[in-house]
Structures are given as structure tokens and as C-alpha cells.
Amino acid sequence: MARRKKYIKGKVYITNDKVLVGGRGKKRRVVSMGNDKENMAVRRISSLYDKDGNKKQNLIPIEKYPDIPKASGVEVKTFRKTVSGKPIKEKHLGKTNTRLNKWDMSRITTKNKPNKPKK
């Protein structure tokens, strides 16, 4: 029997924010959007609510996972390069044991923007 190929699409990693957007080096969870380890595309995972308790606008909500304890969502923007212009590589990211389930991944990968609240 052939061994099943391990895909990295949907895996959750830990990185510094300064690698993706600059600024302070806050630890951030990101989810992989493709299967290329040498030229990764990732999206940031952040809290669904801001510090005032208001729901953030441009996030796609996901379920709770062991490595993601708070109610969280995935940003719509995809990062393909670091701030310095180099490709994102898997070996520079911290690994976790979490993978998003297929329902969350299908919600994230569709082209639809998150629903905006009605005024």
C-alpha cells in the first residue's frame, strides 16, 4: 500500500507579526492556504472581537480548536511574501498540532466576503 501524502493546506502555524506586516513581534497564528512548503500563502487568525467587545468586520468566523481557545476568525487578506519581499517558508514557522476542518476551510476559500451587518 502506498503511503498517503501529507498536505499542509489548512494547518495552523505560529509566527511573528513583524514577519508579515512589520511592527512589534506579537505571536500570531496563521493558517496555510496552499500545499507548497517553499512558497507558502497564509492568512492570519485573530480574535473575533476587538478590545471594546465589538465584532470585527473583515473576519470569517471559525470553530474553536485546542490551539485557538478564543472565538476567532480568519482574515480575508492572503500573505504570500514577508515584509522584506522573500517567500514565506514552512521551516521558519512554528508548528502546532491543529488543522482546520473541511467546513471551515471551505468557508475560508470561497470568494465571498464576510457578511456585513445591516444598519
Coordinates of N, CA, C and O in Angstrom, one line a residue:
M1 N 0.8 -1.2 0.0 CA 0.0 0.0 0.0 C 0.9 1.2 0.0 O 1.9 1.3 0.7
A2 N 0.4 2.2 -0.7 CA 1.2 3.5 -0.8 C 0.9 4.3 0.4 O -0.2 4.3 1.0
R3 N 1.8 5.1 0.8 CA 1.6 6.0 1.9 C 0.9 7.2 1.5 O 1.1 7.7 0.4
R4 N 0.0 7.7 2.3 CA -0.8 8.9 1.9 C 0.0 10.1 2.0 O 0.8 10.3 3.0
K5 N -0.1 11.0 1.0 CA 0.7 12.2 1.0 C 0.1 13.2 2.1 O -1.1 13.4 2.3
K6 N 1.1 13.8 2.9 CA 0.7 14.8 3.9 C 0.5 16.2 3.3 O 1.5 16.7 2.7
Y7 N -0.7 16.7 3.3 CA -0.9 18.1 2.8 C -0.8 19.1 3.9 O -1.2 18.8 5.0
I8 N -0.3 20.2 3.6 CA -0.2 21.3 4.6 C -1.4 22.3 4.5 O -1.5 23.2 5.4
K9 N -2.2 22.2 3.6 CA -3.3 23.1 3.4 C -4.3 23.0 4.6 O -4.7 21.9 4.9
G10 N -4.5 24.1 5.3 CA -5.4 24.0 6.5 C -4.7 23.9 7.8 O -5.3 24.0 8.9
K11 N -3.4 23.7 7.8 CA -2.6 23.5 9.0 C -2.4 24.9 9.7 O -2.3 25.9 9.0
V12 N -2.4 24.9 11.0 CA -2.2 26.2 11.7 C -0.7 26.3 12.2 O -0.2 25.3 12.7
Y13 N -0.1 27.4 12.0 CA 1.3 27.7 12.4 C 1.3 28.9 13.3 O 0.3 29.7 13.3
I14 N 2.4 29.1 14.0 CA 2.6 30.3 14.8 C 3.8 31.1 14.2 O 4.8 30.5 13.9
T15 N 3.6 32.4 14.1 CA 4.7 33.2 13.5 C 4.6 34.6 14.3 O 3.7 34.9 15.0
N16 N 5.6 35.4 14.0 CA 5.6 36.8 14.5 C 4.9 37.7 13.5 O 5.0 37.5 12.3
D17 N 4.2 38.7 14.1 CA 3.6 39.6 13.2 C 4.6 40.5 12.4 O 4.3 40.9 11.3
K18 N 5.8 40.7 12.9 CA 6.7 41.5 12.2 C 7.2 40.8 10.9 O 7.7 41.5 10.0
V19 N 7.1 39.5 10.8 CA 7.4 38.9 9.6 C 6.4 39.2 8.5 O 6.8 39.4 7.3
L20 N 5.1 39.3 8.8 CA 4.1 39.6 7.8 C 3.8 41.0 7.5 O 3.7 41.4 6.4
V21 N 3.7 41.8 8.6 CA 3.3 43.2 8.4 C 4.2 44.2 9.1 O 4.0 45.4 9.0
G22 N 5.3 43.8 9.8 CA 6.1 44.7 10.5 C 5.6 45.1 11.9 O 4.7 44.5 12.3
G23 N 6.3 46.0 12.5 CA 5.8 46.5 13.8 C 6.4 45.6 14.9 O 7.4 44.9 14.8
R24 N 5.7 45.5 16.1 CA 6.1 44.7 17.2 C 6.0 43.2 16.8 O 5.1 42.9 16.0
G25 N 6.8 42.4 17.5 CA 6.8 41.0 17.1 C 5.8 40.2 17.9 O 6.2 39.2 18.6
K26 N 4.5 40.5 17.9 CA 3.5 39.7 18.6 C 3.3 38.4 17.9 O 3.2 38.2 16.7
K27 N 3.2 37.3 18.8 CA 2.9 36.0 18.2 C 1.6 35.9 17.6 O 0.6 36.4 18.2
R28 N 1.5 35.3 16.5 CA 0.2 35.3 15.7 C 0.0 33.9 15.1 O 1.0 33.3 14.7
R29 N -1.2 33.4 15.2 CA -1.5 32.1 14.5 C -1.9 32.4 13.1 O -2.6 33.4 12.8
V30 N -1.4 31.6 12.1 CA -1.8 31.7 10.7 C -2.2 30.4 10.2 O -1.8 29.3 10.8
V31 N -3.0 30.3 9.1 CA -3.4 29.1 8.5 C -2.9 29.1 7.1 O -2.9 30.1 6.4
S32 N -2.4 27.9 6.7 CA -1.8 27.7 5.4 C -2.9 27.6 4.3 O -3.9 26.8 4.6
M33 N -2.8 28.2 3.2 CA -3.8 28.2 2.2 C -3.5 27.4 1.0 O -4.2 27.2 0.1
G34 N -2.2 26.8 0.9 CA -1.8 26.0 -0.2 C -0.9 24.9 0.3 O -0.8 24.7 1.5
N35 N -0.3 24.1 -0.7 CA 0.5 23.0 -0.3 C 1.9 23.1 -0.6 O 2.7 22.1 -0.5
D36 N 2.4 24.3 -1.0 CA 3.8 24.5 -1.3 C 4.6 24.9 0.0 O 4.3 26.0 0.5
K37 N 5.5 24.1 0.4 CA 6.3 24.4 1.7 C 7.3 25.5 1.5 O 7.7 26.2 2.4
E38 N 7.8 25.7 0.3 CA 8.8 26.7 0.0 C 8.3 28.1 -0.4 O 9.0 29.1 -0.4
N39 N 7.0 28.2 -0.8 CA 6.4 29.4 -1.2 C 5.0 29.4 -0.7 O 4.0 29.3 -1.4
M40 N 4.8 29.6 0.6 CA 3.5 29.5 1.3 C 2.6 30.7 1.1 O 3.1 31.8 1.0
A41 N 1.3 30.5 1.1 CA 0.3 31.5 1.2 C -0.4 31.3 2.5 O -0.9 30.2 2.8
V42 N -0.4 32.3 3.4 CA -1.0 32.2 4.7 C -2.0 33.3 5.0 O -1.9 34.4 4.3
R43 N -3.0 33.0 5.9 CA -3.9 34.1 6.3 C -3.8 34.1 7.8 O -3.7 33.1 8.5
R44 N -3.9 35.3 8.4 CA -3.8 35.5 9.8 C -5.1 35.1 10.5 O -6.2 35.3 10.0
I45 N -5.0 34.5 11.7 CA -6.1 34.2 12.6 C -6.1 35.2 13.7 O -5.1 35.4 14.4
S46 N -7.2 35.9 14.0 CA -7.3 36.8 15.1 C -8.6 36.7 15.8 O -9.5 36.0 15.4
S47 N -8.7 37.4 16.9 CA -9.9 37.4 17.7 C -11.1 37.9 17.0 O -10.9 38.9 16.2
L48 N -12.2 37.4 17.2 CA -13.5 37.8 16.5 C -13.9 39.2 17.0 O -14.7 39.8 16.3
Y49 N -13.5 39.5 18.2 CA -14.0 40.8 18.8 C -12.8 41.7 19.2 O -11.7 41.2 19.5
D50 N -13.0 43.0 19.0 CA -11.9 43.9 19.4 C -11.9 44.2 20.9 O -12.7 43.6 21.6
K51 N -11.0 45.1 21.3 CA -10.9 45.2 22.8 C -12.1 45.9 23.4 O -12.3 45.8 24.6
D52 N -13.0 46.5 22.6 CA -14.2 47.1 23.2 C -15.4 46.1 23.2 O -16.5 46.5 23.6
G53 N -15.2 44.9 22.6 CA -16.2 43.9 22.6 C -17.1 44.0 21.3 O -18.1 43.3 21.2
N54 N -16.7 44.8 20.4 CA -17.4 44.9 19.1 C -16.9 43.8 18.2 O -15.7 43.5 18.1
K55 N -17.8 43.3 17.3 CA -17.4 42.3 16.4 C -16.6 42.9 15.2 O -17.0 43.9 14.7
K56 N -15.5 42.3 14.9 CA -14.7 42.9 13.8 C -15.3 42.6 12.4 O -16.0 41.5 12.3
Q57 N -15.1 43.4 11.4 CA -15.9 43.4 10.2 C -15.3 42.3 9.2 O -16.1 41.5 8.7
N58 N -14.0 42.4 8.9 CA -13.5 41.6 7.8 C -12.9 40.2 8.2 O -11.8 39.9 7.8
L59 N -13.6 39.5 9.1 CA -13.2 38.2 9.5 C -14.2 37.1 9.2 O -15.4 37.4 9.2
I60 N -13.7 36.0 8.8 CA -14.6 34.8 8.6 C -14.5 34.0 9.8 O -13.5 33.4 10.2
P61 N -15.6 33.8 10.6 CA -15.6 33.1 11.8 C -15.3 31.6 11.6 O -15.7 31.0 10.7
I62 N -14.5 31.0 12.6 CA -14.2 29.6 12.6 C -14.5 29.0 13.9 O -14.8 29.7 14.9
E63 N -14.5 27.7 14.0 CA -14.8 27.0 15.3 C -13.7 27.1 16.3 O -12.6 27.6 15.9
K64 N -13.9 26.7 17.5 CA -12.8 26.7 18.5 C -12.0 25.4 18.4 O -12.6 24.3 18.1
Y65 N -10.7 25.5 18.5 CA -9.8 24.4 18.4 C -8.9 24.4 19.7 O -8.8 25.4 20.4
P66 N -8.2 23.3 20.0 CA -7.4 23.3 21.2 C -6.3 24.4 21.2 O -6.0 24.9 22.3
D67 N -5.7 24.7 20.0 CA -4.7 25.7 20.0 C -5.2 27.1 19.8 O -4.5 28.1 19.8
I68 N -6.5 27.2 19.5 CA -7.2 28.5 19.3 C -8.3 28.6 20.3 O -9.5 28.3 20.0
P69 N -8.0 29.1 21.6 CA -9.0 29.0 22.6 C -10.2 30.0 22.5 O -11.3 29.7 22.9
K70 N -9.9 31.2 22.0 CA -11.0 32.2 22.0 C -11.8 32.1 20.7 O -11.4 31.4 19.8
A71 N -12.9 32.8 20.7 CA -13.7 32.9 19.5 C -12.9 33.7 18.5 O -12.5 34.8 18.7
S72 N -12.6 33.0 17.3 CA -11.6 33.6 16.4 C -12.2 33.6 15.0 O -13.2 32.9 14.7
G73 N -11.5 34.3 14.1 CA -11.8 34.4 12.7 C -10.6 34.5 11.9 O -9.5 34.9 12.3
V74 N -10.7 34.2 10.6 CA -9.6 34.3 9.6 C -9.8 35.5 8.8 O -10.9 35.8 8.3
E75 N -8.7 36.3 8.6 CA -8.7 37.5 7.8 C -8.9 37.1 6.3 O -8.6 36.0 5.9
V76 N -9.5 38.1 5.5 CA -9.7 37.9 4.1 C -8.4 38.0 3.3 O -8.2 37.4 2.3
K77 N -7.5 38.8 3.8 CA -6.2 39.1 3.1 C -5.3 37.9 3.2 O -5.1 37.3 4.2
T78 N -4.7 37.5 2.0 CA -3.7 36.4 2.0 C -2.3 37.0 1.9 O -2.0 37.9 1.0
F79 N -1.4 36.5 2.7 CA 0.0 36.9 2.6 C 0.8 35.9 1.9 O 0.8 34.7 2.2
R80 N 1.6 36.3 0.9 CA 2.4 35.4 0.1 C 3.9 35.7 0.2 O 4.7 34.9 -0.1
K81 N 4.3 36.9 0.7 CA 5.7 37.2 1.0 C 5.8 37.9 2.3 O 4.9 38.4 2.9
T82 N 7.1 37.9 2.8 CA 7.4 38.5 4.1 C 7.5 40.0 3.8 O 7.4 40.5 2.6
V83 N 7.7 40.8 4.9 CA 7.9 42.3 4.7 C 9.1 42.6 3.8 O 9.0 43.5 3.0
S84 N 10.1 41.8 3.9 CA 11.3 42.0 3.2 C 11.2 41.6 1.7 O 12.2 41.7 0.9
G85 N 10.1 41.0 1.3 CA 9.9 40.6 -0.1 C 10.3 39.1 -0.4 O 10.2 38.7 -1.5
K86 N 10.7 38.4 0.7 CA 11.1 37.0 0.4 C 9.9 36.1 0.6 O 8.9 36.4 1.3
P87 N 9.9 34.9 -0.1 CA 8.7 34.0 0.1 C 8.6 33.4 1.5 O 9.7 33.3 2.2
I88 N 7.4 33.1 2.0 CA 7.2 32.5 3.3 C 7.5 31.0 3.2 O 7.0 30.3 2.4
K89 N 8.4 30.5 4.1 CA 8.8 29.1 4.1 C 8.3 28.4 5.3 O 8.3 29.0 6.4
E90 N 7.9 27.1 5.2 CA 7.4 26.4 6.4 C 8.4 26.3 7.5 O 8.0 26.3 8.7
K91 N 9.7 26.1 7.2 CA 10.7 25.9 8.2 C 10.9 27.1 9.1 O 11.4 27.0 10.2
H92 N 10.4 28.3 8.7 CA 10.5 29.5 9.6 C 9.3 29.7 10.5 O 9.3 30.6 11.3
L93 N 8.3 28.8 10.3 CA 7.0 29.0 11.1 C 7.0 27.9 12.2 O 7.5 26.8 12.1
G94 N 6.4 28.3 13.4 CA 6.3 27.3 14.5 C 5.1 26.4 14.2 O 4.0 26.8 13.9
K95 N 5.3 25.1 14.4 CA 4.2 24.1 14.1 C 3.3 23.9 15.3 O 3.7 24.0 16.4
T96 N 2.1 23.6 15.0 CA 1.1 23.2 16.0 C 0.5 21.9 15.6 O 0.7 21.5 14.5
N97 N -0.3 21.3 16.4 CA -1.0 20.1 16.1 C -2.4 20.3 15.6 O -3.2 19.3 15.5
T98 N -2.7 21.5 15.2 CA -4.1 21.8 14.8 C -4.2 22.0 13.3 O -3.3 22.5 12.6
R99 N -5.3 21.5 12.8 CA -5.7 21.6 11.4 C -7.1 22.0 11.3 O -8.0 21.5 12.0
L100 N -7.5 23.0 10.5 CA -8.9 23.4 10.4 C -9.7 22.3 9.7 O -9.2 21.7 8.7
N101 N -10.9 22.1 10.1 CA -11.7 21.1 9.5 C -12.2 21.5 8.1 O -12.1 22.7 7.7
K102 N -12.8 20.6 7.3 CA -13.1 20.9 5.9 C -14.2 21.9 5.8 O -14.3 22.7 4.8
W103 N -15.1 22.1 6.8 CA -16.2 23.1 6.7 C -15.6 24.5 6.9 O -16.0 25.4 6.2
D104 N -14.7 24.6 7.8 CA -14.0 25.9 8.0 C -13.2 26.3 6.8 O -13.2 27.4 6.3
M105 N -12.5 25.3 6.2 CA -11.6 25.6 5.0 C -12.5 26.0 3.8 O -12.1 26.9 3.1
S106 N -13.6 25.3 3.7 CA -14.5 25.7 2.5 C -15.1 27.1 2.7 O -15.2 27.8 1.7
R107 N -15.4 27.5 3.9 CA -15.9 28.8 4.2 C -14.8 29.9 3.9 O -15.1 30.9 3.4
I108 N -13.5 29.5 4.2 CA -12.4 30.5 4.0 C -12.0 30.6 2.6 O -11.7 31.7 2.1
T109 N -12.0 29.5 1.8 CA -11.5 29.5 0.5 C -12.5 30.1 -0.5 O -12.1 30.4 -1.6
T110 N -13.8 30.2 -0.2 CA -14.8 30.7 -1.1 C -14.5 32.2 -1.3 O -13.9 32.8 -0.4
K111 N -14.9 32.7 -2.4 CA -14.5 34.1 -2.8 C -15.4 35.1 -2.1 O -15.2 36.3 -2.2
N112 N -16.4 34.7 -1.4 CA -17.4 35.6 -0.8 C -16.7 36.4 0.4 O -16.0 35.8 1.1
K113 N -17.0 37.6 0.5 CA -16.6 38.4 1.6 C -17.5 38.1 2.8 O -18.6 37.7 2.6
P114 N -17.0 38.3 4.0 CA -17.9 38.1 5.2 C -19.1 39.0 5.1 O -19.1 40.1 4.6
N115 N -20.2 38.6 5.7 CA -21.5 39.3 5.7 C -21.3 40.6 6.6 O -20.8 40.5 7.7
K116 N -21.7 41.7 6.0 CA -21.6 43.0 6.8 C -22.9 43.2 7.5 O -24.0 42.9 7.0
P117 N -22.9 43.7 8.8 CA -24.2 43.9 9.5 C -25.0 45.0 8.8 O -24.4 45.9 8.3
K118 N -26.3 44.8 8.9 CA -27.2 45.8 8.3 C -27.4 47.0 9.3 O -27.4 46.8 10.5
K119 N -27.4 48.2 8.8 CA -27.5 49.4 9.6 C -28.9 49.7 9.9 O -29.8 49.5 9.2

